[in-house]
Structures are given as structure tokens and as C-alpha cells.
Coordinates of C-alpha atoms and ligand atoms in Angstrom, one line a residue:
X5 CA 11.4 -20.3 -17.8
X6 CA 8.6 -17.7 -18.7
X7 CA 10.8 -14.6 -18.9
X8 CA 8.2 -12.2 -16.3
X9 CA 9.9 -11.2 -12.8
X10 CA 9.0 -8.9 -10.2
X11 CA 11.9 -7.5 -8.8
X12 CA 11.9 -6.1 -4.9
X13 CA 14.6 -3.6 -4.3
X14 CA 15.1 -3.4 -0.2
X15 CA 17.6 -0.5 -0.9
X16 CA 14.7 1.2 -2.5
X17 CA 12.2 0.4 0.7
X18 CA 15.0 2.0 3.5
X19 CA 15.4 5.1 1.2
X20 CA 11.8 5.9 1.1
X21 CA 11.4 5.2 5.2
X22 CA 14.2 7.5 5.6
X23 CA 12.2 10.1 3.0
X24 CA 9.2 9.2 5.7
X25 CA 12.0 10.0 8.8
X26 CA 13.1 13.4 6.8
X27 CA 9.3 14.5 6.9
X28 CA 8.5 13.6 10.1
X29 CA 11.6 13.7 12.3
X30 CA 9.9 13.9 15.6
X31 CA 7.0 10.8 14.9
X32 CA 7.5 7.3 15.3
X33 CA 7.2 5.2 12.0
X34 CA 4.7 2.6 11.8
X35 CA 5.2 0.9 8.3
X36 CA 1.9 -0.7 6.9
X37 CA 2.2 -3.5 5.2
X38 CA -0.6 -5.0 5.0
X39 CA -2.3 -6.9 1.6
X40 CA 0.7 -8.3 2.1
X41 CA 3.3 -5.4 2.3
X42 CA 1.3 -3.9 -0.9
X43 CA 2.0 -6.8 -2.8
X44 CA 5.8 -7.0 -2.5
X45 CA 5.2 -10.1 0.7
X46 CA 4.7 -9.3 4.1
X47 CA 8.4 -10.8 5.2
X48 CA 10.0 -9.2 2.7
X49 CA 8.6 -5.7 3.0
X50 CA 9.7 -6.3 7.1
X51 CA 13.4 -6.9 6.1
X52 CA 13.7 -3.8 4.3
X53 CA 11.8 -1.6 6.7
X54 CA 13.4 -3.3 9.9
X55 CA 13.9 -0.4 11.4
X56 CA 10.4 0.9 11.5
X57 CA 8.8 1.8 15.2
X58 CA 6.2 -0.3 13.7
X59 CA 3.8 -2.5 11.2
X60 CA 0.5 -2.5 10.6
X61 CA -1.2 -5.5 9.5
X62 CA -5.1 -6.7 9.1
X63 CA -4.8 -10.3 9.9
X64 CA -3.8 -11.9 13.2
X65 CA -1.9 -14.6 10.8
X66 CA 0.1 -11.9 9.5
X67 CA 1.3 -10.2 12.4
X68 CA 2.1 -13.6 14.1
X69 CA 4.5 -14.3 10.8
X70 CA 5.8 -11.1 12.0
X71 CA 6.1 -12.0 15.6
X72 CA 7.7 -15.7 14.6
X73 CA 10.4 -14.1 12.4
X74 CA 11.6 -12.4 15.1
X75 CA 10.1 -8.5 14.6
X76 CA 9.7 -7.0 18.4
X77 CA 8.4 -3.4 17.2
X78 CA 4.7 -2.4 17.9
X79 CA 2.6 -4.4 15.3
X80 CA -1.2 -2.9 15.0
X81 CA -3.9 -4.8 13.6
X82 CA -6.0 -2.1 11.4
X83 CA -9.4 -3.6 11.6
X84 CA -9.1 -4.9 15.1
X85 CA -9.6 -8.0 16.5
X86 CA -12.8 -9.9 14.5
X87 CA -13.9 -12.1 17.5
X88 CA -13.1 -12.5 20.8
X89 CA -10.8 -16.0 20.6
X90 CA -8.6 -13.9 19.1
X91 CA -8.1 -11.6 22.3
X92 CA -5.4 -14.2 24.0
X93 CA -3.8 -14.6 21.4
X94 CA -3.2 -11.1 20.1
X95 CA -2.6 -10.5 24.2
X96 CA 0.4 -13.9 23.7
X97 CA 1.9 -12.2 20.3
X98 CA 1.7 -8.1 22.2
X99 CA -0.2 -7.0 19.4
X100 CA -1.9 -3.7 19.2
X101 CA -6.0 -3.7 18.2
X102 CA -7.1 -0.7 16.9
X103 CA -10.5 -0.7 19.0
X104 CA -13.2 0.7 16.9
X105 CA -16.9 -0.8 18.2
X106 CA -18.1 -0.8 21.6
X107 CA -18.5 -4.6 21.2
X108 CA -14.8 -4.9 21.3
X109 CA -14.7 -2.8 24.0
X110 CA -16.6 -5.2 25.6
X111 CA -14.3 -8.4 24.8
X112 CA -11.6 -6.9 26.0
X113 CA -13.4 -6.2 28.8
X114 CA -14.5 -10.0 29.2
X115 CA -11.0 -11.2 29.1
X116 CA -9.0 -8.5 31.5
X117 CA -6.4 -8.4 32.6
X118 CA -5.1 -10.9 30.3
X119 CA -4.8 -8.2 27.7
X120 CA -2.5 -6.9 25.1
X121 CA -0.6 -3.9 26.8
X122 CA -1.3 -1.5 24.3
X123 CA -4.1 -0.2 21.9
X124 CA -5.3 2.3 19.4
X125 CA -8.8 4.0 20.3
X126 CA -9.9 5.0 16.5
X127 CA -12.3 8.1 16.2
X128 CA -14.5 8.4 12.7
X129 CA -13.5 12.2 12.3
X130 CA -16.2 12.2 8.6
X131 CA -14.7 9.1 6.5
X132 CA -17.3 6.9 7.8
X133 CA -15.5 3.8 7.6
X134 CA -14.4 2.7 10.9
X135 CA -14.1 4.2 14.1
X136 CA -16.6 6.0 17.3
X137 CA -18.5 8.8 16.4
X138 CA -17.0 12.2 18.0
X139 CA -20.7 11.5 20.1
X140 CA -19.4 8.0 21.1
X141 CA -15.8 8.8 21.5
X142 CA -16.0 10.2 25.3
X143 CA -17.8 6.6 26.9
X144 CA -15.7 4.4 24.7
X145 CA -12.5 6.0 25.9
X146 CA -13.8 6.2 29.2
X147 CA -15.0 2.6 29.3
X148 CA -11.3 1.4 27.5
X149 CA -9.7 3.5 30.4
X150 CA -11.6 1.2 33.1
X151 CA -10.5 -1.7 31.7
X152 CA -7.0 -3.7 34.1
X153 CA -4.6 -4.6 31.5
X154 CA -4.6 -1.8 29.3
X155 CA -1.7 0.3 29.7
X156 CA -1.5 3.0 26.8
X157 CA -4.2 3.8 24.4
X158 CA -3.3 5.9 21.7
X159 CA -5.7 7.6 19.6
X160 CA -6.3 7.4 16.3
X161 CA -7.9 8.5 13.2
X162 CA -8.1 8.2 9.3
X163 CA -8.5 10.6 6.8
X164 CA -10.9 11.0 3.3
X165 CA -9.5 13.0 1.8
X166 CA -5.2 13.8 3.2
X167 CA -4.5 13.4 -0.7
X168 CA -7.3 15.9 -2.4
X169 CA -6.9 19.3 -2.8
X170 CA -10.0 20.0 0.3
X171 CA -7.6 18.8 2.5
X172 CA -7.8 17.4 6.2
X173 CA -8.7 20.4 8.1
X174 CA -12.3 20.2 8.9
X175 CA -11.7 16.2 10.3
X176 CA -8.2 17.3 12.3
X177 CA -10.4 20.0 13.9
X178 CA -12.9 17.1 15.0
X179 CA -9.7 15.4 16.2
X180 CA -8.5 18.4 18.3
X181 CA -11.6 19.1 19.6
X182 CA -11.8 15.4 21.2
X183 CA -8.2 14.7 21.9
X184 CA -6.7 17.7 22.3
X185 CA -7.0 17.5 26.0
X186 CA -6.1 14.0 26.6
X187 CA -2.6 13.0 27.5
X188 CA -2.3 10.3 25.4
X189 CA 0.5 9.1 22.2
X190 CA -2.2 10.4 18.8
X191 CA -1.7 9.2 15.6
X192 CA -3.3 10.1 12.4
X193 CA -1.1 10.7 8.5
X194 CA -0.8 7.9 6.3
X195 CA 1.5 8.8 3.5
X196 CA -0.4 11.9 1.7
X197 CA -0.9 13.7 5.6
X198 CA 2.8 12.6 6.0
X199 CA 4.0 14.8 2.4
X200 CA 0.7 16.9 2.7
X201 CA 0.0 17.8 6.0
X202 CA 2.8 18.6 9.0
X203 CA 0.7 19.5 11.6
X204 CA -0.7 15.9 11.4
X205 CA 2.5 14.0 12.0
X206 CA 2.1 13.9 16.1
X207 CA 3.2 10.5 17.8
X208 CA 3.1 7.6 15.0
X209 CA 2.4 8.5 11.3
X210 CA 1.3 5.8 9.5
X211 CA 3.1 5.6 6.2
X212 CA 2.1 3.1 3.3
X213 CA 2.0 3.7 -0.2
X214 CA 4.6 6.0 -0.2
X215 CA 7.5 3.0 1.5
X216 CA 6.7 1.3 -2.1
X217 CA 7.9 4.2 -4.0
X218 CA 4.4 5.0 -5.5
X219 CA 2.7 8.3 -4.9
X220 CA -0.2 9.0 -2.8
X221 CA -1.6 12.2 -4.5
X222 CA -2.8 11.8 -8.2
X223 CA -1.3 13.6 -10.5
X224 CA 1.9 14.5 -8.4
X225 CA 4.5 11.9 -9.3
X226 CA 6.2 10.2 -6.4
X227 CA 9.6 11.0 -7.6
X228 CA 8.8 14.9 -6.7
X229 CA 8.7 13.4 -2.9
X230 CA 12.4 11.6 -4.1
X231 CA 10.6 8.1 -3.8
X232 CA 11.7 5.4 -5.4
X233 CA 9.8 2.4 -6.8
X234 CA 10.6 -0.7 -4.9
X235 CA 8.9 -2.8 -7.2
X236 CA 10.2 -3.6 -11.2
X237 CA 7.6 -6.0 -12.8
X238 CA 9.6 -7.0 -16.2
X239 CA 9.4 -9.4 -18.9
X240 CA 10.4 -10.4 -22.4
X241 CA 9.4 -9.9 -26.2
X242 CA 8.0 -13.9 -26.5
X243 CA 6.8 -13.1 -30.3
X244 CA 7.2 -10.4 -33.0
X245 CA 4.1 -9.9 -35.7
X246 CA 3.5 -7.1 -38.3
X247 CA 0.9 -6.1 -39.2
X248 CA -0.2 -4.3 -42.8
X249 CA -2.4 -1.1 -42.8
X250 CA -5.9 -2.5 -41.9
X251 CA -5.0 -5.7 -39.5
X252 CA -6.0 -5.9 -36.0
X253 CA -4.3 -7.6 -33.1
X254 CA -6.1 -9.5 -30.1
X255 CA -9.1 -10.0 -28.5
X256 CA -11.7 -7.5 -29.8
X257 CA -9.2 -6.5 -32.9
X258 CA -9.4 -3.6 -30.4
X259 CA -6.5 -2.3 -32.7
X260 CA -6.2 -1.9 -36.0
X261 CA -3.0 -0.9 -38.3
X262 CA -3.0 2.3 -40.7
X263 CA 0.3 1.4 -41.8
X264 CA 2.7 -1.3 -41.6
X265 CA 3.2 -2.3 -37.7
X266 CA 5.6 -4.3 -36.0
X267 CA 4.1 -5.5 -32.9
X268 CA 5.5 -7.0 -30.0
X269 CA 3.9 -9.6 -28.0
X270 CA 4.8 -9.9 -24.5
X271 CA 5.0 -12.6 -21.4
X272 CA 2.5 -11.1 -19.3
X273 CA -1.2 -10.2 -19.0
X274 CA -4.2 -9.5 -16.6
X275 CA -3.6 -13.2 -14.7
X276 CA 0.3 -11.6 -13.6
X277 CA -1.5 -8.6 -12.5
X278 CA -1.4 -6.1 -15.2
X279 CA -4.5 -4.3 -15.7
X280 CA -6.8 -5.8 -18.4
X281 CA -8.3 -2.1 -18.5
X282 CA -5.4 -0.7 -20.2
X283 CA -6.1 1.3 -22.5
X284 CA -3.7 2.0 -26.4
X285 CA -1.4 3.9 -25.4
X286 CA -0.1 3.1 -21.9
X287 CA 3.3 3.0 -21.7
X288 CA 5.5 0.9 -21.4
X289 CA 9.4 0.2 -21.6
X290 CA 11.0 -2.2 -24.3
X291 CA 15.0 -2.4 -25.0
X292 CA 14.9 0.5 -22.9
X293 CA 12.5 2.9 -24.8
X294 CA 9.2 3.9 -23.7
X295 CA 6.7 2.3 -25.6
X296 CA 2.9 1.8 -25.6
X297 CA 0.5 -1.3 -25.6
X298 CA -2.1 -1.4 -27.8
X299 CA -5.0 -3.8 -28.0
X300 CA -6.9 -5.9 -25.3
X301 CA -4.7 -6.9 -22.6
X302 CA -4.8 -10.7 -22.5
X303 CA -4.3 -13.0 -19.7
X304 CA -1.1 -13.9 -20.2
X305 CA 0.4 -11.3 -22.7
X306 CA -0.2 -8.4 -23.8
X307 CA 0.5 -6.3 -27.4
X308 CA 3.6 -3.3 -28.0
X309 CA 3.5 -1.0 -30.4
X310 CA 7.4 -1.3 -31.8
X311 CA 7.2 1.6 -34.5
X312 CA 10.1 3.7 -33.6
X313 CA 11.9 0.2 -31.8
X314 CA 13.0 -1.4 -34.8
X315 CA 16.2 -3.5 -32.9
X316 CA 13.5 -5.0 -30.4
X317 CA 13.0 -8.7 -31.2
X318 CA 12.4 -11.2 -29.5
X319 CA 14.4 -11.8 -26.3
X320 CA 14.0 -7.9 -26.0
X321 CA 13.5 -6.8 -22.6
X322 CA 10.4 -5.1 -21.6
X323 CA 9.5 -3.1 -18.2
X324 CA 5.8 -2.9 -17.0
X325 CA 6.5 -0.8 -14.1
X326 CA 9.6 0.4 -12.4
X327 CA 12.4 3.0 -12.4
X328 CA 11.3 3.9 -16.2
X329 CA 7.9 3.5 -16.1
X330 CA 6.0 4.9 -12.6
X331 CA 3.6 2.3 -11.7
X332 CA 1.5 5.6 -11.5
X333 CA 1.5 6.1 -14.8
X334 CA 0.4 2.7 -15.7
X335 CA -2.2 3.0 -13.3
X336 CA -3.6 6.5 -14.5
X337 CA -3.8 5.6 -18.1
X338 CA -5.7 2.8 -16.8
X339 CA -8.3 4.7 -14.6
X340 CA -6.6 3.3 -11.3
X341 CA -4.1 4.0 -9.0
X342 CA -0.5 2.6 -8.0
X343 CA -1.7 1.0 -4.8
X344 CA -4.2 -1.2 -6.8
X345 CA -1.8 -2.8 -9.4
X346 CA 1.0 -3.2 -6.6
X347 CA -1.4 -5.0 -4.8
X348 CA -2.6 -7.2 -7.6
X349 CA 0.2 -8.8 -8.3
X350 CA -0.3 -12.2 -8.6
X351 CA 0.8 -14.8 -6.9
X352 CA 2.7 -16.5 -10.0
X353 CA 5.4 -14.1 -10.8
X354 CA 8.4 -15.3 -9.8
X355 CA 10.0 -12.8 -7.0
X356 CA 13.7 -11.5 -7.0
X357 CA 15.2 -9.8 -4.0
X358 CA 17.6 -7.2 -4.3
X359 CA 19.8 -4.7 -2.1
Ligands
PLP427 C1 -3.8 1.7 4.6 C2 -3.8 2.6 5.7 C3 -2.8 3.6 5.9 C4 -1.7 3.8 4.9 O1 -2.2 4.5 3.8 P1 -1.3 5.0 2.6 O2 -2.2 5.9 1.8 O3 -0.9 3.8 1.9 O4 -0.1 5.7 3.2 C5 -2.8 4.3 7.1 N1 -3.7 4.2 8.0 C6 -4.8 3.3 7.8 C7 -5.8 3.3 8.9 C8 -4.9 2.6 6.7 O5 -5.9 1.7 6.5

């Protein structure tokens, strides 16, 4: 069998929900799991986090998965319900819509009082993404609260910029402003508001990123926040070559030798996820050292530098991301960040299950 795995380490995921729970003591937890739990699968990422107040999902196929597997817990559907055959059955499954146009507004409106019990009313407080102006805010709240069926509606907002060093303050404000009055459950950190920012904790945070062990805030490395990676993506040395002073390896002979090289090639590439943007020099772990790649990542292997390695052969084992190597470190040499290369992995690495 091709020697790449992705490990998934549940112990990992209750830890870091219980780092979420040591922050914000006083909040309910609603785990997001959606691109399906980050990439570690959706059912999987709901074992480990069982225990959460919540999940938040995109699809309506997702949070049905939930829902047949048994999960009672609030489940919130981030962008809402897309059209308006979808209002029995997210009423049927007791899902939660965040409500974010007037036109949804209005479908719920269409279909009362069959309607899901509760919702999230979702206020664009600057990113400009989703959500009713603070203008539009006062007649869609009112028009929600009008609505038979409807029983709570808790408010909701998103941050820009909860991981940069501006901070949140100039959106909470906004958020104050418009809620502060209302009697109603408000919920508004994801992970970086959740480390970042107490004062935004309220009702429900909203915690991602930070369940998978990866860090929300560039350049500060989740394990300052005692996270720990849920996911290990590892493989094998498949091939050793060396190269004299003046040889190139891969596509592009984006590397070249100055001296006598031992190069190992390894079982996995830009089709298991790894970033074909890596640059030399990203690191990476083989036979338990840290290493780095060099040349073009392929799509099914990629190159390691082994100067310095000289017991790693083939067979050696190699970690891409994990408990050595931050995801976040793979991702910053690469111009991205953790969330995208959790994401990305694909769909043909076999998955192990641990803890
Ligand atoms: C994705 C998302 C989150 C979680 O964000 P993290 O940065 O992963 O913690 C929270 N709220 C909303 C609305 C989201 O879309």
C-alpha cells in the first residue's frame, strides 16, 4: 500500500475544546466543522467534539449526516438556507439558519409556523460578506420577530480582522450599538476573538481553526494557546537519489546541487494535498529530523534534502505536518495558512483514527 496516511487524533480535538472551554467558561461552544470538519470528515470531527453545545455546518446534507448519526445539539447552517424547499426540511432536522437577506426573511415568512424553532439574525458589522447592514438590522429583526414559529433568534456577527493586530473594536462597537439593548442569546468570536478578544465571548463563541490544533493568528504558533494538531499527514522515503555538484531534481530542475546531495523522494505531492507552492526550504520531518524539501512539488511526491540524515533510506518515515512539524509552518513558507492545507486534503489519503 502507498505508505501516505493522515492520521486524526480525537484526544487531540477534546483537548483543544476544552482549551476553547478554559477561555470562555461562561459561553456555549458551537464547534464549526464545516468543509467537512476542516478536512479531518465531518463524522469524525463530531465524535471527538461530542460534547460541543453545537456545530456549524454550510450544507443542509451535512447537518442532516449530523442529525442521522444521532447529534441532538444546536446545528447552524452558516450561509443559511439557499432556497426556500429547504425551509421544511431544516424545520424536520431543528436546524438553525443564520438569516442574512431580507429574502429569507421572507421564506420563512411564506412557510410559518412550520419553522425551525431557532435562528441566528447575522449583522455585517464592516466585513462585507454576509449579513444586514446596521441600517437594515432594526426592520429585519423586527420583521423576524413577527414571524409564528420562531422562538429565539440570536444575533450574530463575523469579524475582518479578530486575528490582526487593528483588532475588533470599531465592528463590536457597531454590534453594541445595535444589540446592546436587545434581550436576546449574541454570538460573535471565532477562534482568534475567542484567544484575542474576551469581551467578545457572550452567549456562543464560535470556535474553528483553533479545535484542529492550528493557529488562528499568523505568526503566533498554536502551541503558545497549548493546541494541539489533530491532524498528522505522514508518509515514506519511496526512492533515494544523489546528486553531484551541478544536478537538478524535478520539474523545472528548480534545484540544483553545489555539492554532493542525497535526496529523498517521497509518497506524496500536490494531488494528496500538499502545497505545490512550496517553496526549498520548507520543512519537513524525516526519521525524526526536521528536514526541508527542495524542488517543484509534484503530484504525487515530492523532493528532501537528506544532508545531515545520512541513516534515512528508504522505508524512512517522513512527517508533512503534525506534532513536529506545525501545519502552520508548512503553510507560511508556502504563502498560505493552516486552514487552507487542512482543508485540502484530498480525498485519497487513506484516514486513521486515533484516541
Ligand atoms: C468559519 C467561521 C468561523 C470559525 O472561524 P475560525 O477562524 O476557524 O475559528 C466562525 N464563524 C463564522 C461565521 C465562520 O464562517
Amino acid at each position: 500500500m502507498r505508505p501516505i496516511q493522515a492520521t486524526i487524533d480525537l484526544d487531540a480535538l477534546r483537548h483543544n475544546l476544552a482549551v476553547v472551554r478554559r477561555h470562555a467558561p461562561r459561553s456555549n461552544v458551537m464547534a464549526v466543522i464545516k468543509a467537512n470538519g476542516y478536512g479531518h470528515g465531518l463524522l469524525r470531527v463530531a465524535e471527538g467534539l461530542k460534547d460541543a453545545d453545537g456545530f456549524a455546518v454550510l450544507n443542509i446534507e451535512e447537518a442532516i449526516a449530523l442529525r442521522q448519526a444521532g447529534y441532538t445539539q444546536t446545528i447552524l447552517l452558516l450561509e443559511g438556507l439557499f432556497s426556500e424547499d429547504e425551509v421544511p426540511i431544516a424545520t424536520h432536522y431543528a436546524l438553525s439558519p443564520v438569516i442574512h437577506r431580507f429574502d429569507q426573511i421572507h421564506m420563512l415568512a411564506a412557510a410559518a409556523p412550520a419553522l425551525p424553532d431557532h435562528v441566528f439574525l447575522k449583522i455585517n458589522t464592516g466585513m462585507n460578506r454576509l449579513g444586514f447592514t446596521p441600517a437594515a438590522f432594526t426592520e429585519a429583526y423586527a420583521s423576524l420577530k413577527t414571524i409564528d414559529g420562531i422562538r429565539d433568534i440570536t444575533l450574530m456577527t463575523h469579524f475582518a480582522t479578530a486575528d490582526e493586530p487593528v483588532g475588533i473594536s470599531d465592528a463590536l462597537s457597531v454590534f453594541k450599538r445595535l444589540t446592546d439593548a436587545i434581550d436576546a442569546p449574541k454570538s460573535i468570536a471565532n477562534s482568534a476573538s475567542v484567544l484575542r478578544h474576551l469581551e467578545t465571548h457572550l452567549d456562543w463563541v464560535r470556535p474553528g481553526i483553533m479545535l484542529y490544533g492550528a493557529t488562528p493568528v499568523s505568526g503566533t504558533p498554536a502551541d503558545t494557546y497549548g493546541l494541539r494538531p489533530v491532524m498528522t499527514l505522514s508518509s515514506e522515503v519511496i526512492a533515494i537519489q544523489t546528486l553531484q555538484a551541478g544536478e537538478s531534481a524535478g520539474y523545472g530542475m528548480r534545484f540544483t546541487a553545489e555539492q554532493p546531495t542525497r535526496i529523498g523522494i517521497v509518497a506524496c505531492g500536490y494531488a494528496d494535498g500538499y502545497p505545490r507552492h512550496a517553496p526549498n526550504g520548507t520543512p519537513i520531518l524525516v526519521a525524526g529530523k526536521v528536514a526541508h524539501t527542495v524542488g517543484r512539488v509534484s503530484m504525487d511526491m515530492l523532493f528532501v534534502d537528506l544532508t545531515g540524515i545520512p541513516e534515512a533510506d528508504v522505508g524512512s518515515p517522513v512527517e508533512l505536518w503534525g506534532n513536529q512539524v506545525p501545519v502552520d509552518a508548512v503553510a507560511e513558507s508556502s504563502g498560505t495558512v493552516g486552514y487552507e492545507l487542512l482543508c485540502a486534503l484530498a480525498p485519497r489519503v487513506p484516514v486513521k483514527v486515533v484516541g
